[in-house]
XYZ file of C-alpha atoms in Angstrom:
566
model
C 114.380 -28.176 111.725
C 112.066 -25.160 111.712
C 108.607 -25.808 113.033
C 105.469 -25.136 111.049
C 104.095 -21.638 111.585
C 100.355 -21.868 112.082
C 99.325 -18.865 114.167
C 100.574 -15.362 114.786
C 102.126 -14.652 118.158
C 99.041 -12.678 119.239
C 96.808 -15.656 118.465
C 99.178 -18.031 120.292
C 99.096 -15.746 123.314
C 95.297 -15.710 123.266
C 95.317 -19.512 123.517
C 98.238 -20.109 125.880
C 98.828 -16.972 127.942
C 97.071 -15.875 131.118
C 94.203 -13.650 129.946
C 94.185 -9.952 130.763
C 90.804 -9.197 132.315
C 88.871 -6.084 133.183
C 86.656 -5.819 136.271
C 83.486 -6.760 134.370
C 85.114 -9.944 133.094
C 86.558 -10.705 136.530
C 83.168 -10.393 138.207
C 81.803 -13.029 135.827
C 84.766 -15.427 135.595
C 85.768 -15.357 139.279
C 82.228 -16.055 140.512
C 82.093 -19.421 142.377
C 78.843 -21.385 142.329
C 77.412 -23.511 145.154
C 79.690 -26.473 144.341
C 82.726 -24.218 144.345
C 81.712 -22.664 147.656
C 81.327 -26.135 149.171
C 84.864 -27.005 148.068
C 86.255 -23.717 149.375
C 84.752 -24.513 152.783
C 86.923 -27.632 152.924
C 90.023 -25.465 152.659
C 89.249 -24.012 156.095
C 90.898 -20.616 156.632
C 93.672 -20.899 154.078
C 92.961 -17.813 151.960
C 95.891 -18.446 149.599
C 94.513 -21.886 148.681
C 91.055 -20.413 148.086
C 92.343 -17.574 145.929
C 94.424 -20.045 143.907
C 91.344 -22.188 143.287
C 89.214 -19.223 142.177
C 92.009 -18.052 139.872
C 92.340 -21.468 138.206
C 88.565 -21.698 137.909
C 88.301 -18.273 136.260
C 91.214 -18.774 133.887
C 89.808 -22.086 132.718
C 86.429 -20.483 132.150
C 88.148 -17.767 130.104
C 90.241 -19.846 127.664
C 89.870 -23.531 128.652
C 93.413 -24.133 129.869
C 95.392 -24.126 133.107
C 98.491 -22.109 134.038
C 101.377 -21.976 136.464
C 101.489 -18.525 138.028
C 102.587 -16.566 141.086
C 100.287 -14.258 142.990
C 102.546 -11.304 142.125
C 102.343 -12.130 138.412
C 98.528 -11.890 138.492
C 98.375 -9.288 141.228
C 95.364 -7.380 139.823
C 93.240 -10.572 139.638
C 94.302 -11.650 143.146
C 93.434 -8.232 144.541
C 90.007 -8.324 142.890
C 89.238 -11.739 144.432
C 90.559 -10.700 147.858
C 88.449 -7.509 147.980
C 85.275 -9.284 146.851
C 85.487 -12.497 148.883
C 88.103 -12.010 151.591
C 88.149 -8.265 152.355
C 89.500 -8.769 155.872
C 92.455 -10.872 154.728
C 95.816 -9.503 153.576
C 97.365 -10.100 150.152
C 98.953 -13.602 150.186
C 102.653 -13.359 150.848
C 103.638 -16.922 149.981
C 102.836 -19.157 147.088
C 100.977 -22.368 147.787
C 102.768 -25.640 147.276
C 102.858 -27.332 143.903
C 100.918 -30.236 145.377
C 98.056 -28.006 146.546
C 98.085 -26.103 143.297
C 97.445 -29.361 141.431
C 94.833 -30.447 143.973
C 92.890 -27.294 143.115
C 93.386 -27.976 139.419
C 92.141 -31.542 139.835
C 89.032 -30.168 141.540
C 88.286 -27.855 138.597
C 88.934 -30.698 136.163
C 86.564 -32.962 138.093
C 83.960 -30.189 138.097
C 84.021 -30.013 134.266
C 84.853 -33.687 133.700
C 88.188 -32.791 132.087
C 91.088 -35.052 131.123
C 94.756 -34.408 130.389
C 96.064 -35.061 126.848
C 98.000 -38.311 127.300
C 99.938 -40.129 124.539
C 96.866 -42.130 123.508
C 94.877 -38.939 122.981
C 97.791 -37.431 121.037
C 97.530 -40.346 118.607
C 93.801 -39.714 118.314
C 94.573 -36.075 117.544
C 96.984 -37.124 114.803
C 94.330 -39.385 113.304
C 91.820 -36.534 113.434
C 94.364 -34.180 111.859
C 94.824 -36.593 108.941
C 91.065 -36.599 108.375
C 90.965 -32.801 108.496
C 93.943 -32.550 106.116
C 91.915 -34.412 103.492
C 89.299 -31.676 103.718
C 91.592 -28.660 103.752
C 95.375 -28.344 103.681
C 95.352 -24.959 105.366
C 97.221 -25.487 108.643
C 95.021 -23.080 110.591
C 91.887 -24.933 109.495
C 93.326 -28.193 110.845
C 94.379 -26.579 114.107
C 90.937 -25.060 114.654
C 89.413 -28.479 114.018
C 91.758 -30.061 116.572
C 90.971 -27.388 119.170
C 87.279 -28.045 118.643
C 87.892 -31.786 118.948
C 89.695 -31.289 122.288
C 86.774 -29.295 123.575
C 84.260 -31.910 122.457
C 86.268 -34.645 124.150
C 86.711 -32.586 127.380
C 90.472 -32.814 127.062
C 92.823 -29.975 127.966
C 94.474 -28.718 124.782
C 98.114 -29.845 124.370
C 101.007 -27.421 123.995
C 101.252 -25.393 120.803
C 104.435 -27.261 119.853
C 102.478 -30.532 119.973
C 99.916 -29.100 117.585
C 102.700 -27.927 115.286
C 104.082 -31.448 115.095
C 100.663 -33.064 114.629
C 99.501 -30.638 111.920
C 102.829 -30.758 110.100
C 102.820 -34.558 110.120
C 99.237 -34.737 108.853
C 99.901 -32.268 106.026
C 103.039 -34.092 104.905
C 101.299 -37.469 104.889
C 98.333 -36.088 102.940
C 100.618 -34.438 100.403
C 102.637 -37.648 100.025
C 99.421 -39.632 99.611
C 98.224 -37.351 96.816
C 101.598 -37.338 95.082
C 101.763 -41.144 95.151
C 98.209 -41.415 93.857
C 99.097 -38.902 91.166
C 101.889 -41.183 89.986
C 99.898 -44.421 90.113
C 96.513 -43.186 88.841
C 97.416 -40.446 86.327
C 98.145 -41.931 82.941
C 101.302 -41.204 81.014
C 99.388 -39.126 78.481
C 98.046 -36.842 81.213
C 101.469 -36.493 82.823
C 102.942 -35.488 79.452
C 100.204 -32.916 78.893
C 100.871 -31.386 82.305
C 104.621 -31.300 81.634
C 104.031 -29.452 78.353
C 102.530 -26.532 80.289
C 106.050 -25.793 81.520
C 107.637 -26.085 78.070
C 108.710 -23.039 76.089
C 106.529 -22.873 72.982
C 107.376 -20.100 70.490
C 108.879 -17.820 73.154
C 105.929 -18.289 75.529
C 105.167 -20.843 78.184
C 101.698 -22.351 77.877
C 101.182 -21.858 81.600
C 101.799 -18.113 81.229
C 99.202 -17.942 78.464
C 96.471 -19.619 80.468
C 97.267 -17.555 83.565
C 96.412 -14.308 81.744
C 92.874 -13.082 82.396
C 90.547 -11.854 79.681
C 90.872 -8.051 79.588
C 87.630 -7.103 77.844
C 84.883 -8.382 75.542
C 86.590 -7.604 72.265
C 86.559 -10.238 69.535
C 90.331 -10.727 69.896
C 90.141 -11.285 73.657
C 87.233 -13.701 73.269
C 89.172 -15.695 70.671
C 92.146 -15.826 73.031
C 89.943 -17.139 75.853
C 88.490 -19.797 73.559
C 92.020 -20.802 72.544
C 93.102 -21.070 76.193
C 90.050 -23.165 76.994
C 90.806 -25.520 74.119
C 94.441 -25.744 75.229
C 93.521 -27.204 78.622
C 90.127 -28.819 78.002
C 91.768 -32.224 77.490
C 93.552 -32.009 80.845
C 90.356 -30.811 82.508
C 88.302 -33.711 81.126
C 90.897 -36.170 82.416
C 90.930 -34.406 85.799
C 87.200 -35.040 86.210
C 87.884 -38.765 86.173
C 91.099 -38.532 88.198
C 89.976 -36.289 91.073
C 87.641 -38.887 92.665
C 90.465 -41.445 92.518
C 92.794 -39.028 94.278
C 90.201 -38.454 96.978
C 90.991 -34.751 96.984
C 88.518 -32.230 98.360
C 87.407 -29.050 96.584
C 89.201 -26.930 99.178
C 92.447 -28.797 98.612
C 92.077 -28.399 94.858
C 91.886 -24.658 95.480
C 94.847 -24.838 97.877
C 97.157 -26.606 95.421
C 95.907 -24.479 92.518
C 96.927 -21.379 94.480
C 100.417 -22.845 94.936
C 100.723 -23.258 91.162
C 99.732 -19.602 90.878
C 102.193 -18.593 93.606
C 105.327 -20.230 92.226
C 107.021 -18.963 89.071
C 107.539 -21.336 86.170
C 111.273 -21.415 86.853
C 110.630 -22.375 90.484
C 108.201 -25.122 89.454
C 110.734 -26.515 86.993
C 113.341 -26.702 89.769
C 111.145 -28.865 92.024
C 112.728 -32.272 92.635
C 109.366 -34.009 92.892
C 107.802 -33.824 89.421
C 104.582 -35.452 90.558
C 104.105 -32.746 93.170
C 104.385 -30.134 90.408
C 101.948 -32.147 88.312
C 99.514 -32.162 91.226
C 99.760 -28.370 91.464
C 99.244 -27.998 87.713
C 96.355 -30.457 87.593
C 94.515 -28.561 90.322
C 95.317 -25.239 88.687
C 94.025 -26.325 85.281
C 90.924 -27.799 86.906
C 90.142 -24.460 88.557
C 91.380 -22.300 85.703
C 89.079 -23.831 83.124
C 86.085 -22.991 85.310
C 87.267 -19.353 85.462
C 87.829 -19.237 81.703
C 84.349 -20.610 81.141
C 82.975 -17.911 83.440
C 84.634 -15.354 81.185
C 83.224 -17.004 78.067
C 79.705 -17.051 79.477
C 80.052 -13.403 80.515
C 81.216 -12.639 76.972
C 78.160 -14.334 75.508
C 75.876 -12.391 77.838
C 77.619 -9.118 77.018
C 77.485 -9.670 73.261
C 73.809 -10.637 73.236
C 73.027 -7.650 75.467
C 74.947 -5.361 73.118
C 73.105 -6.614 70.047
C 69.776 -6.338 71.878
C 70.594 -2.734 72.705
C 71.457 -1.938 69.108
C 68.288 -3.732 67.977
C 66.317 -1.434 70.301
C 67.906 1.609 68.666
C 67.216 0.256 65.174
C 63.652 -0.573 66.161
C 63.016 2.911 67.544
C 64.432 4.589 64.431
C 62.330 2.421 62.118
C 59.155 2.984 64.142
C 59.796 6.729 64.077
C 60.120 6.549 60.295
C 57.034 4.332 60.013
C 54.995 6.723 62.137
C 56.171 9.673 60.029
C 55.278 7.804 56.819
C 51.916 6.815 58.267
C 51.233 10.452 59.119
C 52.127 11.443 55.577
C 49.900 8.702 54.126
C 46.969 9.824 56.232
C 47.484 13.412 55.154
C 47.573 12.363 51.496
C 44.467 10.232 51.970
C 42.698 13.172 53.554
C 43.588 15.344 50.559
C 42.318 12.718 48.094
C 39.059 12.229 49.972
C 38.596 15.980 50.318
C 38.721 16.279 46.507
C 35.540 14.167 46.274
C 33.499 16.722 48.242
C 35.084 19.867 46.797
C 32.262 21.615 44.882
C 34.794 23.661 42.925
C 36.233 20.556 41.238
C 34.137 19.118 38.340
C 33.436 15.397 38.525
C 35.443 14.702 35.409
C 38.503 16.339 37.017
C 38.431 14.331 40.283
C 40.849 11.608 39.107
C 43.184 14.169 37.620
C 43.302 16.124 40.902
C 43.795 12.932 42.919
C 46.819 11.981 40.814
C 48.251 15.410 41.471
C 48.371 14.465 45.183
C 49.552 10.905 44.524
C 51.123 10.086 41.151
C 49.218 7.405 39.266
C 52.190 5.024 39.088
C 52.512 5.163 42.929
C 48.830 4.862 43.628
C 48.616 1.061 44.142
C 51.572 1.100 46.522
C 49.995 4.003 48.379
C 46.764 2.040 48.811
C 48.720 -1.011 50.047
C 50.754 1.025 52.533
C 47.697 2.868 53.756
C 45.705 -0.340 54.179
C 48.342 -2.056 56.334
C 51.056 0.222 57.766
C 53.971 -1.722 59.279
C 53.921 -0.810 62.982
C 55.088 -4.226 64.248
C 57.986 -3.374 66.556
C 59.317 -6.950 66.655
C 59.402 -6.994 62.861
C 62.093 -4.309 62.852
C 63.982 -5.921 65.712
C 64.276 -9.197 63.833
C 65.026 -7.353 60.625
C 68.070 -5.925 62.420
C 69.142 -9.344 63.692
C 69.007 -10.541 60.100
C 71.228 -7.668 58.990
C 73.933 -8.480 61.596
C 73.699 -12.264 61.353
C 77.309 -12.549 60.132
C 78.524 -10.498 63.109
C 76.552 -12.711 65.495
C 78.034 -15.834 63.938
C 81.526 -14.394 64.194
C 81.320 -13.333 67.827
C 78.856 -15.663 69.556
C 79.006 -18.928 67.642
C 82.579 -19.710 68.844
C 81.343 -19.297 72.432
C 78.340 -21.540 71.869
C 80.527 -24.268 70.382
C 82.844 -24.565 73.406
C 80.318 -24.189 76.249
C 78.136 -27.041 77.506
C 74.682 -25.696 78.344
C 71.986 -27.507 80.283
C 68.525 -26.295 81.165
C 65.626 -27.197 83.407
C 63.517 -26.603 80.296
C 63.573 -29.746 78.119
C 62.567 -27.785 75.013
C 65.575 -25.504 75.495
C 67.828 -28.556 75.763
C 66.351 -29.937 72.539
C 67.028 -26.665 70.724
C 70.631 -26.525 71.986
C 71.305 -30.152 71.019
C 69.722 -29.641 67.605
C 71.682 -26.518 66.804
C 74.940 -28.028 68.086
C 74.415 -30.999 65.747
C 73.621 -28.610 62.908
C 76.898 -26.724 63.418
C 78.910 -29.934 63.493
C 77.231 -31.201 60.309
C 77.222 -29.949 56.734
C 73.490 -29.721 56.106
C 72.037 -26.376 55.070
C 69.382 -24.993 57.386
C 67.004 -24.698 54.446
C 67.137 -28.474 53.986
C 65.426 -29.152 57.340
C 61.739 -29.880 57.450
C 59.789 -27.400 59.527
C 58.569 -30.158 61.862
C 62.146 -31.367 62.542
C 63.292 -28.065 64.059
C 62.621 -27.606 67.830
C 60.572 -24.446 68.266
C 58.923 -25.060 71.636
C 61.592 -23.090 73.507
C 60.696 -19.736 71.948
C 57.686 -17.502 72.726
C 54.689 -18.207 70.523
C 54.408 -14.534 69.577
C 57.858 -14.562 67.959
C 57.474 -17.666 65.812
C 56.136 -15.601 62.921
C 59.414 -13.670 62.780
C 61.479 -16.845 62.459
C 59.403 -18.560 59.788
C 58.679 -17.868 56.136
C 56.875 -19.592 53.280
C 58.424 -20.948 50.112
C 57.640 -23.410 47.297
C 58.771 -27.007 47.192
C 59.634 -28.942 44.045
C 55.923 -29.553 43.456
C 55.255 -25.822 43.740
C 53.387 -26.342 46.981
C 53.617 -23.687 49.684
C 55.594 -24.918 52.714
C 56.869 -23.406 55.949
C 60.564 -22.939 56.643
C 62.614 -21.569 59.522
C 65.097 -18.762 58.976
C 68.434 -20.250 60.130
C 70.092 -16.930 60.987
C 67.181 -15.765 63.103
C 66.853 -19.190 64.735
C 70.509 -19.058 65.766
C 70.012 -15.600 67.237
C 66.921 -16.771 69.140
C 68.859 -19.684 70.655
C 71.490 -17.264 71.971
C 68.873 -14.836 73.289
C 66.991 -17.570 75.140
C 70.228 -18.958 76.595
C 71.081 -15.503 77.928
C 67.595 -15.152 79.360
C 67.793 -18.617 80.959
C 71.156 -17.829 82.552
C 69.655 -14.676 84.057
C 66.551 -16.377 85.489
C 68.371 -19.499 86.695
C 66.977 -22.042 84.235
C 70.121 -22.439 82.089
C 73.402 -23.652 83.593
C 76.999 -24.298 82.614
C 78.259 -27.117 84.814
C 81.955 -26.508 84.197
C 81.984 -22.996 85.640
C 82.118 -21.205 88.984
C 79.291 -18.707 88.646
C 76.816 -20.377 86.314
C 76.538 -23.947 87.550
C 73.354 -25.381 89.065
C 72.944 -25.751 92.830
C 72.932 -29.539 92.422
C 76.448 -29.344 90.988
C 77.655 -27.780 94.247
C 76.236 -30.579 96.383
C 77.168 -34.186 97.062
C 75.533 -36.596 94.643
C 72.175 -37.698 96.052
C 72.844 -41.426 95.623
C 76.320 -41.114 97.171
C 74.872 -39.133 100.087
C 72.167 -41.717 100.748
C 74.751 -44.511 100.755
C 77.495 -42.782 102.780
C 75.537 -40.316 104.925
C 76.624 -41.632 108.315
C 80.291 -41.886 107.319
C 80.258 -38.315 105.983
C 78.628 -36.967 109.146
C 81.100 -38.844 111.322
C 84.027 -37.472 109.347
C 82.733 -33.907 109.799
C 82.982 -34.366 113.574
C 79.850 -32.275 114.171
C 77.687 -34.226 116.643
C 74.652 -31.973 116.209
C 74.315 -33.032 112.552
C 74.037 -36.671 113.628
C 71.102 -36.030 115.966
C 67.591 -36.502 114.628
C 66.089 -33.034 114.196
C 62.893 -33.974 116.056
C 64.871 -35.293 119.040
C 67.071 -32.192 118.979
C 64.084 -29.828 118.979
C 62.449 -31.764 121.813
C 65.662 -31.581 123.818
C 66.009 -27.840 123.229
C 62.362 -27.286 124.162
C 62.855 -29.226 127.382
C 65.982 -27.239 128.225
C 64.133 -23.990 127.540
C 61.305 -25.001 129.881
C 63.835 -25.812 132.591
C 65.481 -22.419 132.139
C 62.105 -20.650 132.353
C 61.316 -22.524 135.566
C 64.755 -21.746 137.006
C 64.525 -18.018 136.186
C 60.989 -17.780 137.590
C 62.079 -19.544 140.773
C 64.978 -17.115 141.232
C 62.570 -14.189 140.832
C 60.085 -15.731 143.240
C 62.809 -16.367 145.850
C 64.092 -12.809 145.540
C 67.462 -13.934 144.160
C 67.119 -11.492 141.270
C 66.778 -8.091 142.998
C 66.503 -6.242 139.687
C 62.971 -7.593 139.109
C 60.024 -6.694 141.364
C 56.695 -8.515 141.330
C 53.445 -6.627 141.831
C 50.549 -8.921 142.647
C 47.004 -8.093 141.580
C 45.084 -7.412 144.802
C 41.641 -7.163 143.175
C 39.337 -9.819 144.613
């Protein structure tokens, strides 16, 4: 049976082949310390034994593994060691015995407190691999975790073939575990819904439909995205309850979702294990809905931005007209007032001349316009929103209905909940009392543009809220909140809150130690104060060691000049 391919041949060679070194690397790796020199002295005058030891020492330092080699095979490294440490000795002609080779290896292993990977450790590796497989089913991820584990345990890494077997076994067991849980914990209704994604429905497979990305922000494309979201929202809601029971990590959800994307529908239908296919589809739908929701939120943002831009244009055009009218009114007013001081016009002709400038039937309106010209920029903006209210309802309301918004602003949440209830009910917006409509989420300066006065049955003047403008304001404030990070959509990739990315606080507090242990990262388990104290102590020791080397003249690159001033 073919073995699992985890690494490329180049990567395998970097882990299991004798490293190719340059002279700079050799000078560092083949540099024996005082303990090594003491051991070399015990080998008397046997240069071959000494060179073998230095080679094994350097190769272990390079890639943390030992090799069988001949002096001819690593001739360049042998020659480097001979010239630097034994210049008067010839190149070794004979290989040392296997026994002495392993004696040197044992010495290096004792130096670094290393152990060989026996059968007991192999079982520990398999157990660790199973833990890693629950986090990520990518074989390379598991292998890297196992290599790190070997290093932490001071155990020489096993052969690559051993890792292939261990990783393959762990992945198969994890996949089988998930498939079995899928069968026992997924209800029949959910299994049927997943199976329907592979059924041919009016010449199209449902899975093909939901795989297609939204092309643009046209009304048709937005409607299609909403339809796709509604097609799989039931499966997604069930997946939220099922995923914790499966014990599947986010990375593995992505992994299996990618497999559903990779295989064609025909290939998925030919799988013998239906529950494996259902697992792929469940993970794909779970991820796909988040992507669809991202597209829907982006559509909402784009539409609101577009309408804001057009409102700006409308506002500018209206202000230009208003300023031109105001200029005309002022000119007419100047002409009328100038008549009053014109000595050539008799007093009894003043009114007649004034009406020549401004016709009598337009005079009251002229006075009203001149008294209070409409230069309120926001007035025109909201006038435009009123004009396009049907377009806004057509293009944005479907998005609002299918997206679940949450905000750090309670008043925004109240407005969203209120308007969602309004859309699901049959009550006219005019029937609401002013006090029952949440208005705290909108800027105080804009309230006047959303409210108007009318008469009740008793002919009393009462305040009302314009429903069309209120709806537009809700959308505008949602867009603004998304931009400034106060409005979130939990079921999305790009617009969820930070808290939604993290482990639940209560779960973390209860299972903290178990989670840290499973991560196999010892540093995270150390109290930060103790860790900092330890690092500070180590740094002080290093400072003292470096200063001592300078003082003793062991670092010839640094010269000390003492201050001789008395």
